PDB file of N, CA and C in Angstrom:
ATOM      1  N   MET A  26      12.641 -15.426 -17.328  1.00 43.00           N
ATOM      2  CA  MET A  26      13.265 -14.882 -16.487  1.00 43.00           C
ATOM      3  C   MET A  26      12.634 -16.138 -15.224  1.00 43.00           C
ATOM      4  N   LYS A  27      13.804 -16.025 -14.536  1.00 47.00           N
ATOM      5  CA  LYS A  27      13.744 -16.977 -13.242  1.00 47.00           C
ATOM      6  C   LYS A  27      13.259 -16.153 -12.400  1.00 47.00           C
ATOM      7  N   LYS A  28      12.250 -16.825 -11.370  1.00 57.00           N
ATOM      8  CA  LYS A  28      11.669 -16.131 -10.092  1.00 57.00           C
ATOM      9  C   LYS A  28      12.756 -16.182  -8.896  1.00 57.00           C
ATOM     10  N   GLN A  29      12.876 -15.244  -8.131  1.00 58.00           N
ATOM     11  CA  GLN A  29      13.233 -15.552  -7.239  1.00 58.00           C
ATOM     12  C   GLN A  29      12.793 -15.551  -5.794  1.00 58.00           C
ATOM     13  N   TYR A  30      13.050 -16.534  -5.195  1.00 55.00           N
ATOM     14  CA  TYR A  30      11.873 -16.815  -3.889  1.00 55.00           C
ATOM     15  C   TYR A  30      13.119 -15.866  -2.298  1.00 55.00           C
ATOM     16  N   PRO A  31      12.102 -15.786  -1.670  1.00 50.00           N
ATOM     17  CA  PRO A  31      13.141 -15.077  -0.367  1.00 50.00           C
ATOM     18  C   PRO A  31      13.844 -16.117  -0.096  1.00 50.00           C
ATOM     19  N   HIS A  32      13.239 -17.209   0.136  1.00 50.00           N
ATOM     20  CA  HIS A  32      14.251 -18.195   1.363  1.00 50.00           C
ATOM     21  C   HIS A  32      15.944 -18.485   0.515  1.00 50.00           C
ATOM     22  N   LEU A  33      15.738 -18.322  -0.819  1.00 50.00           N
ATOM     23  CA  LEU A  33      17.090 -18.423  -1.467  1.00 50.00           C
ATOM     24  C   LEU A  33      17.865 -17.345  -2.111  1.00 50.00           C
ATOM     25  N   ASN A  34      17.525 -16.129  -1.285  1.00 50.00           N
ATOM     26  CA  ASN A  34      18.230 -14.815  -1.026  1.00 50.00           C
ATOM     27  C   ASN A  34      19.023 -14.859  -0.021  1.00 50.00           C
ATOM     28  N   THR A  35      19.802 -14.005  -0.432  1.00 49.00           N
ATOM     29  CA  THR A  35      20.543 -13.995   1.270  1.00 49.00           C
ATOM     30  C   THR A  35      20.358 -12.657   2.087  1.00 49.00           C
ATOM     31  N   ASP A  36      19.248 -11.523   1.253  1.00 51.00           N
ATOM     32  CA  ASP A  36      18.978 -10.347   1.867  1.00 51.00           C
ATOM     33  C   ASP A  36      17.514 -10.595   1.898  1.00 51.00           C
ATOM     34  N   ARG A  37      17.440 -12.215   2.545  1.00 50.00           N
ATOM     35  CA  ARG A  37      15.542 -12.214   2.869  1.00 50.00           C
ATOM     36  C   ARG A  37      15.420 -11.426   4.090  1.00 50.00           C
ATOM     37  N   LEU A  38      15.648 -10.576   5.010  1.00 50.00           N
ATOM     38  CA  LEU A  38      15.236  -9.669   5.675  1.00 50.00           C
ATOM     39  C   LEU A  38      14.575  -8.650   5.152  1.00 50.00           C
ATOM     40  N   HIS A  39      14.808  -8.168   3.391  1.00 54.00           N
ATOM     41  CA  HIS A  39      14.222  -7.159   3.211  1.00 54.00           C
ATOM     42  C   HIS A  39      12.791  -7.373   2.974  1.00 54.00           C
ATOM     43  N   TYR A  40      12.071  -8.904   2.779  1.00 54.00           N
ATOM     44  CA  TYR A  40      11.202  -9.711   2.152  1.00 54.00           C
ATOM     45  C   TYR A  40      10.123  -9.551   3.798  1.00 54.00           C
ATOM     46  N   ARG A  41       9.500  -8.050   3.872  1.00 70.00           N
ATOM     47  CA  ARG A  41       8.748  -7.990   5.162  1.00 70.00           C
ATOM     48  C   ARG A  41       7.443  -7.606   5.082  1.00 70.00           C
ATOM     49  N   TYR A  42       6.538  -7.506   3.679  1.00 78.00           N
ATOM     50  CA  TYR A  42       5.878  -7.501   3.053  1.00 78.00           C
ATOM     51  C   TYR A  42       5.037  -8.307   2.574  1.00 78.00           C
ATOM     52  N   LYS A  43       3.578  -8.762   3.023  1.00 81.00           N
ATOM     53  CA  LYS A  43       2.878  -9.759   2.498  1.00 81.00           C
ATOM     54  C   LYS A  43       1.998  -9.494   1.204  1.00 81.00           C
ATOM     55  N   CYS A  44       2.021  -9.901   0.401  1.00 84.00           N
ATOM     56  CA  CYS A  44       1.246  -9.699  -1.247  1.00 84.00           C
ATOM     57  C   CYS A  44      -0.465  -9.976  -0.711  1.00 84.00           C
ATOM     58  N   VAL A  45      -1.353  -8.841  -1.350  1.00 82.00           N
ATOM     59  CA  VAL A  45      -2.485  -9.259  -0.424  1.00 82.00           C
ATOM     60  C   VAL A  45      -3.356 -10.165  -1.410  1.00 82.00           C
ATOM     61  N   CYS A  46      -2.682 -10.625  -2.613  1.00 85.00           N
ATOM     62  CA  CYS A  46      -3.686 -11.904  -3.128  1.00 85.00           C
ATOM     63  C   CYS A  46      -3.051 -12.977  -2.654  1.00 85.00           C
ATOM     64  N   CYS A  47      -1.998 -13.491  -2.154  1.00 88.00           N
ATOM     65  CA  CYS A  47      -1.750 -14.888  -2.014  1.00 88.00           C
ATOM     66  C   CYS A  47      -0.635 -14.901  -1.188  1.00 88.00           C
ATOM     67  N   GLY A  48      -0.479 -13.636   0.011  1.00 82.00           N
ATOM     68  CA  GLY A  48       0.375 -14.084   1.014  1.00 82.00           C
ATOM     69  C   GLY A  48       1.816 -13.988   1.349  1.00 82.00           C
ATOM     70  N   ALA A  49       2.290 -14.021  -0.143  1.00 84.00           N
ATOM     71  CA  ALA A  49       4.079 -14.421  -0.267  1.00 84.00           C
ATOM     72  C   ALA A  49       4.474 -13.285   0.123  1.00 84.00           C
ATOM     73  N   TYR A  50       5.552 -13.292   0.853  1.00 81.00           N
ATOM     74  CA  TYR A  50       6.803 -12.110   1.379  1.00 81.00           C
ATOM     75  C   TYR A  50       7.099 -11.661  -0.019  1.00 81.00           C
ATOM     76  N   VAL A  51       7.256  -9.958  -0.243  1.00 82.00           N
ATOM     77  CA  VAL A  51       7.773  -9.100  -1.131  1.00 82.00           C
ATOM     78  C   VAL A  51       8.766  -7.903  -0.479  1.00 82.00           C
ATOM     79  N   LYS A  52       9.419  -7.970  -1.545  1.00 78.00           N
ATOM     80  CA  LYS A  52      10.353  -7.499  -1.265  1.00 78.00           C
ATOM     81  C   LYS A  52       9.840  -5.558  -1.098  1.00 78.00           C
ATOM     82  N   HIS A  53      10.279  -4.532  -0.074  1.00 74.00           N
ATOM     83  CA  HIS A  53       9.649  -3.470  -0.184  1.00 74.00           C
ATOM     84  C   HIS A  53       9.996  -2.948  -1.528  1.00 74.00           C
ATOM     85  N   GLY A  54       9.212  -2.057  -1.908  1.00 76.00           N
ATOM     86  CA  GLY A  54       9.257  -1.321  -3.669  1.00 76.00           C
ATOM     87  C   GLY A  54       9.146  -2.388  -4.698  1.00 76.00           C
ATOM     88  N   THR A  55       8.777  -3.374  -4.841  1.00 80.00           N
ATOM     89  CA  THR A  55       8.553  -4.345  -5.429  1.00 80.00           C
ATOM     90  C   THR A  55       6.761  -3.818  -6.218  1.00 80.00           C
ATOM     91  N   ARG A  56       6.449  -4.024  -7.278  1.00 83.00           N
ATOM     92  CA  ARG A  56       5.264  -4.180  -7.545  1.00 83.00           C
ATOM     93  C   ARG A  56       4.887  -4.966  -8.360  1.00 83.00           C
ATOM     94  N   GLN A  57       5.132  -6.538  -8.207  1.00 87.00           N
ATOM     95  CA  GLN A  57       4.683  -7.418  -8.472  1.00 87.00           C
ATOM     96  C   GLN A  57       4.958  -8.290  -7.857  1.00 87.00           C
ATOM     97  N   CYS A  58       4.223  -9.201  -7.267  1.00 87.00           N
ATOM     98  CA  CYS A  58       4.697 -10.560  -6.857  1.00 87.00           C
ATOM     99  C   CYS A  58       5.351 -11.773  -7.426  1.00 87.00           C
ATOM    100  N   TYR A  59       6.205 -12.638  -6.744  1.00 85.00           N
ATOM    101  CA  TYR A  59       7.202 -13.404  -7.520  1.00 85.00           C
ATOM    102  C   TYR A  59       6.365 -14.505  -7.265  1.00 85.00           C
ATOM    103  N   ARG A  60       5.403 -14.866  -7.219  1.00 88.00           N
ATOM    104  CA  ARG A  60       4.656 -15.909  -6.684  1.00 88.00           C
ATOM    105  C   ARG A  60       3.396 -16.152  -7.616  1.00 88.00           C
ATOM    106  N   CYS A  61       2.419 -15.316  -7.594  1.00 90.00           N
ATOM    107  CA  CYS A  61       1.140 -15.356  -8.069  1.00 90.00           C
ATOM    108  C   CYS A  61       1.175 -14.347  -9.155  1.00 90.00           C
ATOM    109  N   ASP A  62       2.128 -13.614  -9.661  1.00 87.00           N
ATOM    110  CA  ASP A  62       2.641 -12.300 -10.708  1.00 87.00           C
ATOM    111  C   ASP A  62       1.468 -11.380 -10.786  1.00 87.00           C
ATOM    112  N   SER A  63       0.843 -11.186  -9.304  1.00 86.00           N
ATOM    113  CA  SER A  63      -0.033  -9.907  -9.890  1.00 86.00           C
ATOM    114  C   SER A  63       0.812  -9.009  -9.397  1.00 86.00           C
ATOM    115  N   TRP A  64      -0.110  -7.779 -10.150  1.00 89.00           N
ATOM    116  CA  TRP A  64       0.657  -6.295  -9.638  1.00 89.00           C
ATOM    117  C   TRP A  64      -0.112  -5.641  -9.028  1.00 89.00           C
ATOM    118  N   PHE A  65       0.711  -4.807  -8.226  1.00 86.00           N
ATOM    119  CA  PHE A  65       0.303  -3.970  -6.841  1.00 86.00           C
ATOM    120  C   PHE A  65      -0.440  -2.530  -7.020  1.00 86.00           C
ATOM    121  N   SER A  66      -1.318  -2.157  -7.067  1.00 86.00           N
ATOM    122  CA  SER A  66      -1.929  -0.521  -7.548  1.00 86.00           C
ATOM    123  C   SER A  66      -1.551   0.132  -5.895  1.00 86.00           C
ATOM    124  N   ASP A  67      -1.676   1.065  -5.871  1.00 85.00           N
ATOM    125  CA  ASP A  67      -1.192   2.039  -4.918  1.00 85.00           C
ATOM    126  C   ASP A  67      -1.686   1.608  -3.732  1.00 85.00           C
ATOM    127  N   ASP A  68      -3.203   1.389  -3.818  1.00 87.00           N
ATOM    128  CA  ASP A  68      -4.373   0.855  -2.886  1.00 87.00           C
ATOM    129  C   ASP A  68      -3.653  -0.259  -2.162  1.00 87.00           C
ATOM    130  N   ASP A  69      -3.244  -1.399  -2.882  1.00 84.00           N
ATOM    131  CA  ASP A  69      -2.431  -2.441  -2.249  1.00 84.00           C
ATOM    132  C   ASP A  69      -1.190  -2.305  -2.000  1.00 84.00           C
ATOM    133  N   VAL A  70      -0.580  -1.167  -2.111  1.00 82.00           N
ATOM    134  CA  VAL A  70       0.964  -1.121  -1.749  1.00 82.00           C
ATOM    135  C   VAL A  70       0.519   0.105  -0.024  1.00 82.00           C
ATOM    136  N   THR A  71      -0.659   0.574  -0.008  1.00 83.00           N
ATOM    137  CA  THR A  71      -0.880   1.245   1.622  1.00 83.00           C
ATOM    138  C   THR A  71      -1.435   0.294   2.027  1.00 83.00           C
ATOM    139  N   GLN A  72      -2.679  -0.936   1.773  1.00 83.00           N
ATOM    140  CA  GLN A  72      -2.961  -1.762   2.347  1.00 83.00           C
ATOM    141  C   GLN A  72      -1.999  -2.858   2.992  1.00 83.00           C
ATOM    142  N   MET A  73      -0.953  -3.002   2.500  1.00 81.00           N
ATOM    143  CA  MET A  73       0.836  -3.598   2.781  1.00 81.00           C
ATOM    144  C   MET A  73       1.236  -2.918   3.911  1.00 81.00           C
ATOM    145  N   LEU A  74       1.579  -1.507   3.183  1.00 80.00           N
ATOM    146  CA  LEU A  74       2.279  -1.025   4.465  1.00 80.00           C
ATOM    147  C   LEU A  74       1.354  -1.197   5.942  1.00 80.00           C
ATOM    148  N   LYS A  75       0.188  -0.662   5.946  1.00 82.00           N
ATOM    149  CA  LYS A  75      -0.886  -0.625   6.791  1.00 82.00           C
ATOM    150  C   LYS A  75      -0.630  -2.053   7.960  1.00 82.00           C
ATOM    151  N   HIS A  76      -0.525  -3.211   7.143  1.00 80.00           N
ATOM    152  CA  HIS A  76      -0.663  -4.298   7.914  1.00 80.00           C
ATOM    153  C   HIS A  76       0.357  -4.849   8.401  1.00 80.00           C
ATOM    154  N   TYR A  77       1.734  -3.965   7.998  1.00 76.00           N
ATOM    155  CA  TYR A  77       2.945  -3.959   8.354  1.00 76.00           C
ATOM    156  C   TYR A  77       3.328  -3.044   9.888  1.00 76.00           C
ATOM    157  N   ARG A  78       2.676  -2.096   9.583  1.00 77.00           N
ATOM    158  CA  ARG A  78       2.851  -1.092  10.679  1.00 77.00           C
ATOM    159  C   ARG A  78       1.923  -2.296  11.944  1.00 77.00           C
ATOM    160  N   ASN A  79       0.697  -2.356  11.528  1.00 76.00           N
ATOM    161  CA  ASN A  79      -0.177  -2.736  12.870  1.00 76.00           C
ATOM    162  C   ASN A  79       0.351  -3.903  13.103  1.00 76.00           C
ATOM    163  N   ASN A  80       1.440  -4.959  12.352  1.00 72.00           N
ATOM    164  CA  ASN A  80       2.095  -5.829  13.124  1.00 72.00           C
ATOM    165  C   ASN A  80       3.477  -5.576  13.165  1.00 72.00           C
ATOM    166  N   SER A  81       4.156  -4.722  13.604  1.00 68.00           N
ATOM    167  CA  SER A  81       5.142  -4.719  13.651  1.00 68.00           C
ATOM    168  C   SER A  81       5.964  -4.927  14.937  1.00 68.00           C
ATOM    169  N   LYS A  82       5.333  -5.317  15.605  1.00 68.00           N
ATOM    170  CA  LYS A  82       5.710  -6.053  16.809  1.00 68.00           C
ATOM    171  C   LYS A  82       6.313  -7.362  16.599  1.00 68.00           C
ATOM    172  N   GLN A  83       5.996  -7.967  15.885  1.00 67.00           N
ATOM    173  CA  GLN A  83       6.133  -8.727  15.293  1.00 67.00           C
ATOM    174  C   GLN A  83       7.401  -9.190  14.516  1.00 67.00           C
ATOM    175  N   ASN A  84       7.565  -8.214  13.595  1.00 62.00           N
ATOM    176  CA  ASN A  84       8.888  -7.904  12.969  1.00 62.00           C
ATOM    177  C   ASN A  84      10.004  -7.727  13.478  1.00 62.00           C
ATOM    178  N   TRP A  85      10.539  -7.829  14.676  1.00 70.00           N
ATOM    179  CA  TRP A  85      11.381  -7.529  15.810  1.00 70.00           C
ATOM    180  C   TRP A  85      12.935  -8.643  14.819  1.00 70.00           C
ATOM    181  N   GLN A  86      12.210  -9.813  15.193  1.00 71.00           N
ATOM    182  CA  GLN A  86      12.885 -11.086  15.025  1.00 71.00           C
ATOM    183  C   GLN A  86      14.592 -10.774  14.469  1.00 71.00           C
ATOM    184  N   HIS A  87      14.245 -10.125  13.440  1.00 69.00           N
ATOM    185  CA  HIS A  87      15.909  -9.833  12.659  1.00 69.00           C
ATOM    186  C   HIS A  87      16.746  -9.356  13.748  1.00 69.00           C
ATOM    187  N   ILE A  88      16.033  -8.391  14.351  1.00 75.00           N
ATOM    188  CA  ILE A  88      17.344  -7.395  15.725  1.00 75.00           C
ATOM    189  C   ILE A  88      17.568  -8.101  16.237  1.00 75.00           C
ATOM    190  N   ILE A  89      16.544  -8.933  16.933  1.00 83.00           N
ATOM    191  CA  ILE A  89      17.363 -10.321  18.367  1.00 83.00           C
ATOM    192  C   ILE A  89      17.885 -10.995  17.550  1.00 83.00           C
ATOM    193  N   TYR A  90      17.776 -11.746  16.162  1.00 84.00           N
ATOM    194  CA  TYR A  90      18.772 -12.634  15.595  1.00 84.00           C
ATOM    195  C   TYR A  90      20.506 -12.234  15.333  1.00 84.00           C
ATOM    196  N   PHE A  91      20.330 -10.939  15.178  1.00 86.00           N
ATOM    197  CA  PHE A  91      21.414  -9.925  15.129  1.00 86.00           C
ATOM    198  C   PHE A  91      22.136 -10.208  16.416  1.00 86.00           C
ATOM    199  N   VAL A  92      21.779  -9.697  17.254  1.00 90.00           N
ATOM    200  CA  VAL A  92      22.067  -9.290  18.618  1.00 90.00           C
ATOM    201  C   VAL A  92      22.649 -10.556  19.181  1.00 90.00           C
ATOM    202  N   VAL A  93      22.057 -11.733  18.977  1.00 93.00           N
ATOM    203  CA  VAL A  93      22.378 -12.722  19.791  1.00 93.00           C
ATOM    204  C   VAL A  93      23.381 -13.337  18.694  1.00 93.00           C
ATOM    205  N   PHE A  94      23.640 -12.894  17.409  1.00 95.00           N
ATOM    206  CA  PHE A  94      24.742 -13.463  16.889  1.00 95.00           C
ATOM    207  C   PHE A  94      26.062 -12.779  17.536  1.00 95.00           C
ATOM    208  N   VAL A  95      26.077 -11.897  17.747  1.00 95.00           N
ATOM    209  CA  VAL A  95      27.064 -10.280  18.298  1.00 95.00           C
ATOM    210  C   VAL A  95      27.662 -10.563  19.550  1.00 95.00           C
ATOM    211  N   ALA A  96      26.320 -10.879  20.392  1.00 96.00           N
ATOM    212  CA  ALA A  96      26.380 -11.511  21.158  1.00 96.00           C
ATOM    213  C   ALA A  96      27.634 -12.639  21.619  1.00 96.00           C
ATOM    214  N   ILE A  97      27.133 -13.622  20.871  1.00 96.00           N
ATOM    215  CA  ILE A  97      28.167 -15.216  20.501  1.00 96.00           C
ATOM    216  C   ILE A  97      29.534 -14.860  20.265  1.00 96.00           C
ATOM    217  N   ALA A  98      29.248 -14.320  18.914  1.00 95.00           N
ATOM    218  CA  ALA A  98      31.082 -13.653  18.730  1.00 95.00           C
ATOM    219  C   ALA A  98      31.642 -12.998  19.907  1.00 95.00           C
ATOM    220  N   VAL A  99      31.043 -12.280  20.417  1.00 95.00           N
ATOM    221  CA  VAL A  99      32.291 -11.577  21.336  1.00 95.00           C
ATOM    222  C   VAL A  99      32.618 -12.500  22.994  1.00 95.00           C
ATOM    223  N   ASP A 100      30.990 -12.997  22.536  1.00 95.00           N
ATOM    224  CA  ASP A 100      31.687 -14.462  23.643  1.00 95.00           C
ATOM    225  C   ASP A 100      32.783 -15.097  23.449  1.00 95.00           C
ATOM    226  N   LEU A 101      32.638 -15.712  22.351  1.00 94.00           N
ATOM    227  CA  LEU A 101      34.097 -16.484  21.870  1.00 94.00           C
ATOM    228  C   LEU A 101      35.584 -15.973  21.860  1.00 94.00           C
ATOM    229  N   PHE A 102      35.224 -14.696  21.076  1.00 93.00           N
ATOM    230  CA  PHE A 102      36.441 -14.393  21.216  1.00 93.00           C
ATOM    231  C   PHE A 102      37.014 -14.263  22.276  1.00 93.00           C
ATOM    232  N   PHE A 103      36.081 -13.361  23.308  1.00 91.00           N
ATOM    233  CA  PHE A 103      37.315 -13.319  24.624  1.00 91.00           C
ATOM    234  C   PHE A 103      37.191 -14.644  25.469  1.00 91.00           C
ATOM    235  N   ALA A 104      36.543 -15.584  25.457  1.00 90.00           N
ATOM    236  CA  ALA A 104      36.707 -16.559  25.668  1.00 90.00           C
ATOM    237  C   ALA A 104      38.577 -17.499  25.105  1.00 90.00           C
ATOM    238  N   MET A 105      38.822 -17.087  23.485  1.00 86.00           N
ATOM    239  CA  MET A 105      39.711 -17.424  23.150  1.00 86.00           C
ATOM    240  C   MET A 105      40.940 -16.657  23.430  1.00 86.00           C
ATOM    241  N   SER A 106      40.489 -15.513  23.880  1.00 83.00           N
ATOM    242  CA  SER A 106      41.462 -14.700  24.218  1.00 83.00           C
ATOM    243  C   SER A 106      42.263 -15.343  25.802  1.00 83.00           C
ATOM    244  N   TYR A 107      40.923 -15.987  26.493  1.00 80.00           N
ATOM    245  CA  TYR A 107      41.571 -16.375  27.926  1.00 80.00           C
ATOM    246  C   TYR A 107      41.850 -17.456  27.621  1.00 80.00           C
ATOM    247  N   LEU A 108      41.960 -18.198  27.060  1.00 76.00           N
ATOM    248  CA  LEU A 108      42.876 -19.218  26.462  1.00 76.00           C
ATOM    249  C   LEU A 108      44.073 -19.410  26.303  1.00 76.00           C
ATOM    250  N   VAL A 109      44.572 -18.340  25.283  1.00 68.00           N
ATOM    251  CA  VAL A 109      45.736 -18.235  25.334  1.00 68.00           C
ATOM    252  C   VAL A 109      46.850 -17.350  25.802  1.00 68.00           C
TER     253      VAL A 109
END
């Protein structure tokens, strides 16, 4: 089976948790790391969730990117409507 890497997937924003062994971003609900093939125990999952919640202030960028994209799209829409 071919390993899937977060930077090649369209749903890469779901990769928010870091593997406790190698630090790779893993998808929520995943029980095995794609990079180091380590399995996550319940303690590992608890630790990953705790780390994510402690650093949640750094995980806001995906919301900002979406808001900026929508603002630019709306701005372009209104700019095009004034040209017509």
